[in-house]
Backbone as a printed PyTorch tensor [residue, N CA C, xyz], in Angstrom:
tensor([[[  0.8180,  -1.1930,   0.0000],
         [  0.0000,   0.0000,   0.0000],
         [  0.8640,   1.2590,   0.0000]],

        [[  1.9390,   1.2570,   0.8140],
         [  2.8220,   2.4100,   0.8760],
         [  3.5160,   2.6120,  -0.4640]],

        [[  3.9340,   1.5090,  -1.1000],
         [  4.5990,   1.6220,  -2.3970],
         [  3.6610,   2.2030,  -3.4420]],

        [[  2.3850,   1.8270,  -3.3690],
         [  1.4050,   2.3570,  -4.3240],
         [  1.2320,   3.8500,  -4.0950]],

        [[  1.1470,   4.2860,  -2.8310],
         [  1.0230,   5.7080,  -2.5330],
         [  2.2470,   6.4620,  -3.0310]],

        [[  3.4310,   5.9310,  -2.7420],
         [  4.6700,   6.5880,  -3.1470],
         [  4.7230,   6.6990,  -4.6640]],

        [[  4.3450,   5.6250,  -5.3570],
         [  4.3480,   5.6320,  -6.8140],
         [  3.3650,   6.6690,  -7.3440]],

        [[  2.1720,   6.7530,  -6.7360],
         [  1.1710,   7.7210,  -7.1760],
         [  1.6540,   9.1510,  -7.0510]],

        [[  2.2490,   9.4730,  -5.9160],
         [  2.7610,  10.8260,  -5.7190],
         [  3.9340,  11.0910,  -6.6430]],

        [[  4.8280,  10.1130,  -6.7720],
         [  5.9910,  10.2720,  -7.6360],
         [  5.5690,  10.5350,  -9.0750]],

        [[  4.6630,   9.7210,  -9.5860],
         [  4.2220,   9.8950, -10.9690],
         [  3.5240,  11.2220, -11.1730]],

        [[  2.6910,  11.5960, -10.2120],
         [  1.9890,  12.8710, -10.3230],
         [  2.9740,  14.0170, -10.4410]],

        [[  3.9620,  14.0350,  -9.5670],
         [  4.9140,  15.1390,  -9.5840],
         [  5.8450,  15.0980, -10.7820]],

        [[  6.1970,  13.9060, -11.2270],
         [  7.0320,  13.8200, -12.4230],
         [  6.2960,  14.3770, -13.6360]],

        [[  5.0130,  14.0510, -13.7550],
         [  4.2500,  14.5440, -14.8870],
         [  3.9630,  16.0370, -14.7710]],

        [[  3.8430,  16.5270, -13.5400],
         [  3.5830,  17.9500, -13.3540],
         [  4.7680,  18.7740, -13.8180]],

        [[  5.9830,  18.2110, -13.7250],
         [  7.1590,  18.9460, -14.1610],
         [  7.3920,  20.2080, -13.3560]],

        [[  7.1890,  20.1200, -12.0570],
         [  7.3890,  21.2940, -11.2140],
         [  8.8650,  21.6570, -11.2460]],

        [[  9.1370,  22.8520, -11.6780],
         [ 10.5090,  23.3260, -11.8280],
         [ 10.6950,  24.6040, -11.0280]],

        [[ 11.9280,  24.8930, -10.6900],
         [ 12.2330,  26.1860, -10.0880],
         [ 12.0360,  27.2540, -11.1500]],

        [[ 11.3600,  28.3250, -10.8010],
         [ 11.0720,  29.3860, -11.7490],
         [ 12.2260,  30.3540, -11.8910]],

        [[ 12.2090,  31.1030, -12.9800],
         [ 13.2120,  32.1160, -13.2220],
         [ 12.5590,  33.4710, -13.0310]],

        [[ 13.3760,  34.4860, -12.8430],
         [ 12.8320,  35.8210, -12.6800],
         [ 12.4200,  36.0990, -11.2500]],

        [[ 12.6780,  35.2150, -10.3410],
         [ 12.3720,  35.4310,  -8.9330],
         [ 13.5950,  36.0250,  -8.2580]],

        [[ 13.3790,  36.7420,  -7.1580],
         [ 14.5190,  37.1950,  -6.3720],
         [ 14.9300,  36.0140,  -5.5010]],

        [[ 15.9420,  35.2950,  -5.9250],
         [ 16.3110,  34.0450,  -5.2700],
         [ 17.7340,  34.1010,  -4.7510]],

        [[ 17.9530,  33.3400,  -3.7200],
         [ 19.2980,  33.1270,  -3.2290],
         [ 19.8290,  31.9240,  -3.9920]],

        [[ 20.8250,  32.1430,  -4.8380],
         [ 21.2830,  31.0790,  -5.7390],
         [ 21.8300,  29.8650,  -4.9890]],

        [[ 22.4380,  30.0630,  -3.8270],
         [ 22.9390,  28.8930,  -3.0830],
         [ 21.7790,  28.0680,  -2.5290]],

        [[ 20.7040,  28.7300,  -2.1270],
         [ 19.5250,  28.0060,  -1.6390],
         [ 18.8680,  27.2380,  -2.7890]],

        [[ 18.7540,  27.8720,  -3.9360],
         [ 18.1810,  27.2050,  -5.1100],
         [ 19.0230,  25.9860,  -5.4750]],

        [[ 20.3330,  26.1430,  -5.4070],
         [ 21.2300,  25.0260,  -5.7200],
         [ 21.0040,  23.8670,  -4.7520]],

        [[ 20.8460,  24.1650,  -3.4670],
         [ 20.5950,  23.1090,  -2.4730],
         [ 19.2560,  22.4120,  -2.7180]],

        [[ 18.2350,  23.2010,  -3.0230],
         [ 16.9210,  22.6140,  -3.3130],
         [ 17.0230,  21.6950,  -4.5260]],

        [[ 17.7130,  22.1450,  -5.5580],
         [ 17.8760,  21.3520,  -6.7770],
         [ 18.6460,  20.0650,  -6.5000]],

        [[ 19.6980,  20.1550,  -5.6810],
         [ 20.4660,  18.9600,  -5.3360],
         [ 19.5990,  17.9410,  -4.6020]],

        [[ 18.7790,  18.4070,  -3.6720],
         [ 17.8900,  17.4990,  -2.9320],
         [ 16.8450,  16.9090,  -3.8710]],

        [[ 16.3450,  17.7280,  -4.7630],
         [ 15.3450,  17.2770,  -5.7310],
         [ 15.8790,  16.1250,  -6.5860]],

        [[ 17.1830,  16.1270,  -6.8530],
         [ 17.7930,  15.0830,  -7.6760],
         [ 17.6710,  13.6900,  -7.0670]],

        [[ 17.5970,  13.5810,  -5.7480],
         [ 17.5120,  12.2650,  -5.1150],
         [ 16.2920,  12.0710,  -4.2150]],

        [[ 15.4020,  13.0330,  -4.1680],
         [ 14.2800,  12.9200,  -3.2400],
         [ 13.3490,  11.7400,  -3.5480]],

        [[ 13.2590,  11.3110,  -4.7770],
         [ 12.3910,  10.1840,  -5.0960],
         [ 13.0650,   8.8460,  -4.7880]],

        [[ 14.3890,   8.8140,  -4.8180],
         [ 15.0920,   7.5740,  -4.5030],
         [ 15.4170,   7.4520,  -3.0150]],

        [[ 15.5140,   8.5710,  -2.3140],
         [ 15.8290,   8.5550,  -0.8820],
         [ 15.0130,   9.6330,  -0.1590]],

        [[ 13.6960,   9.4320,  -0.0610],
         [ 12.8540,  10.4730,   0.5300],
         [ 13.1230,  10.7420,   2.0090]],

        [[ 13.6230,   9.7640,   2.7460],
         [ 13.8840,   9.9710,   4.1710],
         [ 15.0140,  10.9790,   4.3680]],

        [[ 16.1040,  10.8090,   3.6390],
         [ 17.2140,  11.7520,   3.7240],
         [ 16.7950,  13.1250,   3.1980]],

        [[ 16.0740,  13.1330,   2.0960],
         [ 15.6100,  14.3980,   1.5210],
         [ 14.7160,  15.1360,   2.5110]],

        [[ 13.8230,  14.4150,   3.1760],
         [ 12.9290,  15.0250,   4.1670],
         [ 13.7350,  15.7070,   5.2680]],

        [[ 14.7160,  15.0260,   5.7740],
         [ 15.5530,  15.5690,   6.8370],
         [ 16.2840,  16.8300,   6.3800]],

        [[ 16.8530,  16.7890,   5.1910],
         [ 17.5990,  17.9330,   4.6810],
         [ 16.6940,  19.1110,   4.3390]],

        [[ 15.4920,  18.8280,   3.8480],
         [ 14.5460,  19.9070,   3.5540],
         [ 14.0660,  20.5830,   4.8420]],

        [[ 13.8360,  19.8020,   5.8810],
         [ 13.4660,  20.3880,   7.1760],
         [ 14.5720,  21.3050,   7.6920]],

        [[ 15.8090,  20.8620,   7.5190],
         [ 16.9490,  21.6750,   7.9470],
         [ 17.0360,  22.9610,   7.1180]],

        [[ 16.8200,  22.8530,   5.8050],
         [ 16.8350,  24.0440,   4.9410],
         [ 15.7710,  25.0470,   5.3630]],

        [[ 14.5940,  24.5430,   5.6740],
         [ 13.4950,  25.4100,   6.0930],
         [ 13.8550,  26.1380,   7.3900]],

        [[ 14.4450,  25.4020,   8.3010],
         [ 14.8560,  25.9670,   9.5880],
         [ 15.9510,  27.0270,   9.4160]],

        [[ 16.8940,  26.7780,   8.5370],
         [ 18.0370,  27.6670,   8.3340],
         [ 17.7170,  28.8860,   7.4670]],

        [[ 16.6170,  28.8580,   6.7470],
         [ 16.3110,  29.9250,   5.7780],
         [ 14.9730,  30.5960,   6.0760]],

        [[ 14.7970,  31.0100,   7.3050],
         [ 13.5390,  31.6480,   7.7170],
         [ 13.2940,  32.9780,   7.0080]],

        [[ 14.3450,  33.6180,   6.5370],
         [ 14.2000,  34.9110,   5.8780],
         [ 14.2890,  34.8240,   4.3540]],

        [[ 14.2380,  33.6200,   3.8280],
         [ 14.2750,  33.4530,   2.3660],
         [ 12.9800,  34.0040,   1.7650]],

        [[ 13.0010,  34.2170,   0.4770],
         [ 11.7960,  34.7150,  -0.2040],
         [ 10.6480,  33.7160,  -0.0460]],

        [[  9.4330,  34.2340,  -0.1500],
         [  8.2600,  33.3540,  -0.0760],
         [  8.3360,  32.2520,  -1.1230]],

        [[  8.8150,  32.6280,  -2.3100],
         [  8.9050,  31.6420,  -3.3940],
         [  9.8250,  30.4810,  -2.9990]],

        [[ 11.0200,  30.8090,  -2.4860],
         [ 11.9610,  29.7440,  -2.1130],
         [ 11.4530,  28.9190,  -0.9350]],

        [[ 10.8440,  29.5710,   0.0350],
         [ 10.2630,  28.8270,   1.1610],
         [  9.1140,  27.9420,   0.6640]],

        [[  8.3570,  28.4520,  -0.3000],
         [  7.2810,  27.6510,  -0.8930],
         [  7.8170,  26.4210,  -1.5990]],

        [[  8.9440,  26.5960,  -2.3120],
         [  9.5510,  25.4480,  -2.9980],
         [ 10.0240,  24.3960,  -1.9890]],

        [[ 10.6340,  24.8460,  -0.9050],
         [ 11.0710,  23.8970,   0.1230],
         [  9.8600,  23.1740,   0.7040]],

        [[  8.7960,  23.9130,   1.0060],
         [  7.5860,  23.2980,   1.5710],
         [  6.9600,  22.2970,   0.6060]],

        [[  6.9290,  22.6430,  -0.6770],
         [  6.3540,  21.7420,  -1.6760],
         [  7.1580,  20.4500,  -1.7850]],

        [[  8.4710,  20.5750,  -1.8400],
         [  9.3230,  19.3750,  -1.9030],
         [  9.2040,  18.5690,  -0.6090]],

        [[  9.1460,  19.2630,   0.5220],
         [  9.0050,  18.5920,   1.8130],
         [  7.6780,  17.8500,   1.8960]],

        [[  6.6050,  18.4710,   1.4480],
         [  5.2940,  17.8090,   1.4420],
         [  5.3270,  16.5490,   0.5840]],

        [[  6.0370,  16.6170,  -0.5220],
         [  6.1560,  15.4470,  -1.4030],
         [  6.8690,  14.3090,  -0.6940]],

        [[  8.0090,  14.6200,  -0.0610],
         [  8.7600,  13.5530,   0.6190],
         [  7.9720,  13.0080,   1.8050]],

        [[  7.2450,  13.8640,   2.4990],
         [  6.4250,  13.3960,   3.6210],
         [  5.3070,  12.4730,   3.1300]],

        [[  4.7170,  12.8170,   2.0050],
         [  3.6970,  11.9380,   1.4240],
         [  4.2840,  10.6020,   1.0090]],

        [[  5.4920,  10.6390,   0.4730],
         [  6.1460,   9.3980,   0.0390],
         [  6.5170,   8.5030,   1.2170]],

        [[  6.7170,   9.1050,   2.3840],
         [  7.0610,   8.3230,   3.5710],
         [  5.8350,   8.0800,   4.4530]],

        [[  4.6620,   8.3150,   3.8850],
         [  3.3770,   8.0330,   4.5230],
         [  3.1260,   8.8740,   5.7750]],

        [[  3.6550,  10.0810,   5.7970],
         [  3.3750,  11.0490,   6.8600],
         [  2.3680,  12.0550,   6.3060]],

        [[  1.1440,  11.5840,   6.0960],
         [  0.1670,  12.3850,   5.3600],
         [ -0.2450,  13.6560,   6.0870]],

        [[ -0.3990,  13.6180,   7.4120],
         [ -0.7890,  14.8320,   8.1390],
         [  0.2480,  15.9340,   7.9480]],

        [[  1.5080,  15.5820,   8.0660],
         [  2.5760,  16.5660,   7.8680],
         [  2.6370,  17.0100,   6.4090]],

        [[  2.3900,  16.0900,   5.4920],
         [  2.3790,  16.4380,   4.0710],
         [  1.2780,  17.4590,   3.7810]],

        [[  0.1170,  17.2730,   4.3910],
         [ -0.9720,  18.2490,   4.2340],
         [ -0.5370,  19.6180,   4.7620]],

        [[  0.0840,  19.6330,   5.9270],
         [  0.5100,  20.8900,   6.5350],
         [  1.4630,  21.6540,   5.6120]],

        [[  2.4870,  20.9980,   5.1300],
         [  3.4750,  21.6850,   4.2890],
         [  2.9190,  22.0150,   2.9010]],

        [[  1.9790,  21.2350,   2.4110],
         [  1.3190,  21.5830,   1.1450],
         [  0.5230,  22.8710,   1.3120]],

        [[ -0.1930,  22.9780,   2.4320],
         [ -0.9640,  24.1970,   2.7020],
         [ -0.0470,  25.4070,   2.8460]],

        [[  1.0970,  25.1890,   3.4730],
         [  2.0670,  26.2750,   3.6180],
         [  2.5880,  26.7110,   2.2510]],

        [[  2.8680,  25.7680,   1.3680],
         [  3.3170,  26.1040,   0.0130],
         [  2.2360,  26.9000,  -0.7210]],

        [[  0.9920,  26.4790,  -0.5850],
         [ -0.1200,  27.1960,  -1.2270],
         [ -0.1780,  28.6380,  -0.7330]],

        [[  0.0170,  28.8300,   0.5570],
         [ -0.0140,  30.1650,   1.1370],
         [  1.1290,  31.0440,   0.5980]],

        [[  2.2810,  30.4480,   0.3590],
         [  3.4670,  31.2080,  -0.0380],
         [  3.5170,  31.5590,  -1.5280]],

        [[  2.8910,  30.7480,  -2.3790],
         [  2.9430,  31.0010,  -3.8210],
         [  1.7990,  31.9180,  -4.2580]],

        [[  2.0880,  32.8640,  -5.1650],
         [  0.9950,  33.6770,  -5.7250],
         [  0.1270,  32.8300,  -6.6650]],

        [[ -1.0900,  33.2900,  -6.8740],
         [ -2.0550,  32.5310,  -7.6900],
         [ -1.6070,  32.3030,  -9.1220]],

        [[ -0.7620,  33.1620,  -9.6670],
         [ -0.3850,  33.0300, -11.0750],
         [  0.8280,  32.1370, -11.2970]],

        [[  1.2580,  31.4030, -10.2860],
         [  2.4140,  30.5100, -10.4120],
         [  1.9580,  29.0640, -10.5810]],

        [[  2.6150,  28.3450, -11.4770],
         [  2.2940,  26.9320, -11.6640],
         [  2.5690,  26.1300, -10.4030]],

        [[  3.4970,  26.5890,  -9.5870],
         [  3.8070,  25.8780,  -8.3560],
         [  2.6130,  25.8690,  -7.4010]],

        [[  1.7910,  26.9090,  -7.4430],
         [  0.5850,  26.9110,  -6.6090],
         [ -0.3800,  25.8480,  -7.1130]],

        [[ -0.5310,  25.7560,  -8.4120],
         [ -1.3740,  24.7050,  -8.9910],
         [ -0.7990,  23.3330,  -8.6520]],

        [[  0.5290,  23.2010,  -8.6790],
         [  1.1760,  21.9410,  -8.3150],
         [  0.9420,  21.5870,  -6.8580]],

        [[  0.9360,  22.5900,  -5.9960],
         [  0.6680,  22.3580,  -4.5730],
         [ -0.7680,  21.8750,  -4.3680]],

        [[ -1.6940,  22.4830,  -5.0890],
         [ -3.0930,  22.0470,  -4.9990],
         [ -3.2710,  20.6380,  -5.5580]],

        [[ -2.5480,  20.3370,  -6.6080],
         [ -2.5790,  18.9800,  -7.1850],
         [ -2.0500,  17.9680,  -6.1710]],

        [[ -0.9790,  18.3290,  -5.4620],
         [ -0.4430,  17.4430,  -4.4280],
         [ -1.4620,  17.2390,  -3.3100]],

        [[ -2.1290,  18.3130,  -2.9010],
         [ -3.1760,  18.2020,  -1.8690],
         [ -4.2700,  17.2390,  -2.3450]],

        [[ -4.6690,  17.3810,  -3.6010],
         [ -5.7030,  16.4930,  -4.1420],
         [ -5.2370,  15.0400,  -4.1080]],

        [[ -3.9840,  14.8160,  -4.4620],
         [ -3.4270,  13.4590,  -4.4310],
         [ -3.4090,  12.9170,  -3.0070]],

        [[ -3.0090,  13.7360,  -2.0650],
         [ -2.9760,  13.3070,  -0.6590],
         [ -4.3810,  12.9590,  -0.1550]],

        [[ -5.3530,  13.7970,  -0.5160],
         [ -6.7440,  13.4910,  -0.1370],
         [ -7.2030,  12.1820,  -0.7730]],

        [[ -6.8660,  12.0230,  -2.0350],
         [ -7.2680,  10.7880,  -2.7240],
         [ -6.6420,   9.5670,  -2.0540]],

        [[ -5.3590,   9.6640,  -1.6940],
         [ -4.6930,   8.5500,  -1.0170],
         [ -5.2980,   8.2740,   0.3560]],

        [[ -5.8760,   9.3050,   0.9700],
         [ -6.5330,   9.1550,   2.2690],
         [ -7.9630,   8.6420,   2.1190]],

        [[ -8.4310,   8.5380,   0.8770],
         [ -9.7990,   8.0730,   0.6400],
         [-10.8290,   9.1810,   0.7210]],

        [[-10.4030,  10.4300,   0.7760],
         [-11.3030,  11.5750,   0.8850],
         [-11.4780,  12.2020,  -0.5020]],

        [[-12.3630,  11.6190,  -1.2820],
         [-12.5320,  12.0430,  -2.6660],
         [-13.2420,  13.3930,  -2.7880]],

        [[-14.0670,  13.7460,  -1.8090],
         [-14.7550,  15.0360,  -1.8390],
         [-13.7600,  16.1790,  -1.7370]],

        [[-12.8470,  16.0970,  -0.7750],
         [-11.8350,  17.1470,  -0.6430],
         [-10.8230,  17.1110,  -1.7860]],

        [[-10.5560,  15.9330,  -2.3320],
         [ -9.6620,  15.8420,  -3.4920],
         [-10.2710,  16.6210,  -4.6600]],

        [[-11.5530,  16.4290,  -4.8690],
         [-12.2470,  17.1440,  -5.9390],
         [-12.2370,  18.6510,  -5.6850]],

        [[-12.4360,  19.0600,  -4.4370],
         [-12.4170,  20.4890,  -4.1000],
         [-11.0600,  21.1110,  -4.4020]],

        [[ -9.9830,  20.3750,  -4.1170],
         [ -8.6370,  20.8970,  -4.4000],
         [ -8.4260,  21.0620,  -5.9050]],

        [[ -8.9260,  20.1140,  -6.6860],
         [ -8.8050,  20.2200,  -8.1490],
         [ -9.6160,  21.4060,  -8.6580]],

        [[-10.8150,  21.5840,  -8.1390],
         [-11.6500,  22.7150,  -8.5570],
         [-10.9670,  24.0350,  -8.1920]],

        [[-10.3750,  24.0830,  -7.0070],
         [ -9.6440,  25.2920,  -6.6050],
         [ -8.4690,  25.5510,  -7.5520]],

        [[ -7.7870,  24.4930,  -7.9320],
         [ -6.6750,  24.6240,  -8.8720],
         [ -7.1630,  25.1650, -10.2120]],

        [[ -8.3010,  24.6790, -10.6500],
         [ -8.8570,  25.1260, -11.9280],
         [ -9.3080,  26.5830, -11.8840]],

        [[ -9.6160,  27.0820, -10.6870],
         [-10.0920,  28.4590, -10.5750],
         [ -8.9610,  29.4880, -10.5600]],

        [[ -7.7270,  29.0100, -10.5750],
         [ -6.5840,  29.9320, -10.6010],
         [ -6.5310,  30.6880, -11.9180]],

        [[ -5.6340,  31.6000, -12.0060],
         [ -5.4090,  32.4200, -13.1850],
         [ -5.4890,  31.5830, -14.4710]],

        [[ -6.2740,  32.0490, -15.4220],
         [ -6.4640,  31.3300, -16.6890],
         [ -5.1660,  31.0630, -17.4400]],

        [[ -4.1630,  31.9110, -17.2670],
         [ -2.9200,  31.7240, -18.0080],
         [ -2.2370,  30.4140, -17.6340]],

        [[ -2.4900,  29.9140, -16.4280],
         [ -1.9090,  28.6290, -16.0440],
         [ -2.4110,  27.4980, -16.9350]],

        [[ -3.6290,  27.6230, -17.4220],
         [ -4.2420,  26.5220, -18.1670],
         [ -3.9120,  26.5560, -19.6380]],

        [[ -3.0460,  27.4740, -20.0480],
         [ -2.5560,  27.4560, -21.4200],
         [ -1.5230,  26.3610, -21.6090]],

        [[ -0.9700,  25.8760, -20.5140],
         [ -0.0490,  24.7410, -20.5430],
         [ -0.9110,  23.4770, -20.6420]],

        [[ -1.0130,  22.9100, -21.8460],
         [ -1.9400,  21.8010, -22.0720],
         [ -1.5660,  20.5480, -21.2800]],

        [[ -0.2850,  20.3130, -21.0460],
         [  0.1150,  19.1570, -20.2580],
         [ -0.3720,  19.2970, -18.8220]],

        [[ -0.1810,  20.4690, -18.2260],
         [ -0.6390,  20.7180, -16.8660],
         [ -2.1470,  20.5500, -16.7790]],

        [[ -2.8610,  21.0820, -17.7460],
         [ -4.3160,  20.9790, -17.7520],
         [ -4.7620,  19.5260, -17.8700]],

        [[ -4.1550,  18.7690, -18.7640],
         [ -4.5420,  17.3730, -18.9730],
         [ -4.2720,  16.5350, -17.7380]],

        [[ -3.1290,  16.7510, -17.0970],
         [ -2.7940,  15.9470, -15.9150],
         [ -3.6980,  16.2850, -14.7500]],

        [[ -4.0070,  17.5580, -14.5730],
         [ -4.9020,  17.9520, -13.4840],
         [ -6.2830,  17.3770, -13.7030]],

        [[ -6.7650,  17.4540, -14.9140],
         [ -8.1170,  16.9730, -15.1990],
         [ -8.2440,  15.4550, -15.1530]],

        [[ -7.1320,  14.7230, -15.2150],
         [ -7.2080,  13.2630, -15.1550],
         [ -7.7320,  12.7920, -13.8020]],

        [[ -7.5200,  13.6020, -12.7540],
         [ -7.9660,  13.2350, -11.4220],
         [ -9.4650,  13.1920, -11.3920]]])
């Protein structure tokens, strides 16, 4: 059951293609650390979870965007390690930190929907997808993102 959940979250995020954005006021060393963790988070989510928690703790004054990226990656690793309550918490934090016109906010809502679905709560999963669809229309010009979200 855990492997199925991990596979579901992994596939969802791989297809979403959540990437670090450009044009943000970012600390390049923090972005580099996030990217390095992202490289192995699917193969070693326990280590990635620990390092992401440490990054969050050490970077309290980072931009909302970078803190949102850490929270989103952390929520993913927590979901993969079957810590769903914590995954929900960090997904909500990522949603709060990202502006509505960012694909990462839609990705955070998609992760929330996946977590609800894995918990058997299909009503809230549907609500998260509907909320994602209500975001800025420009997000839905990306046909891959739209198709993957609507598959749920």
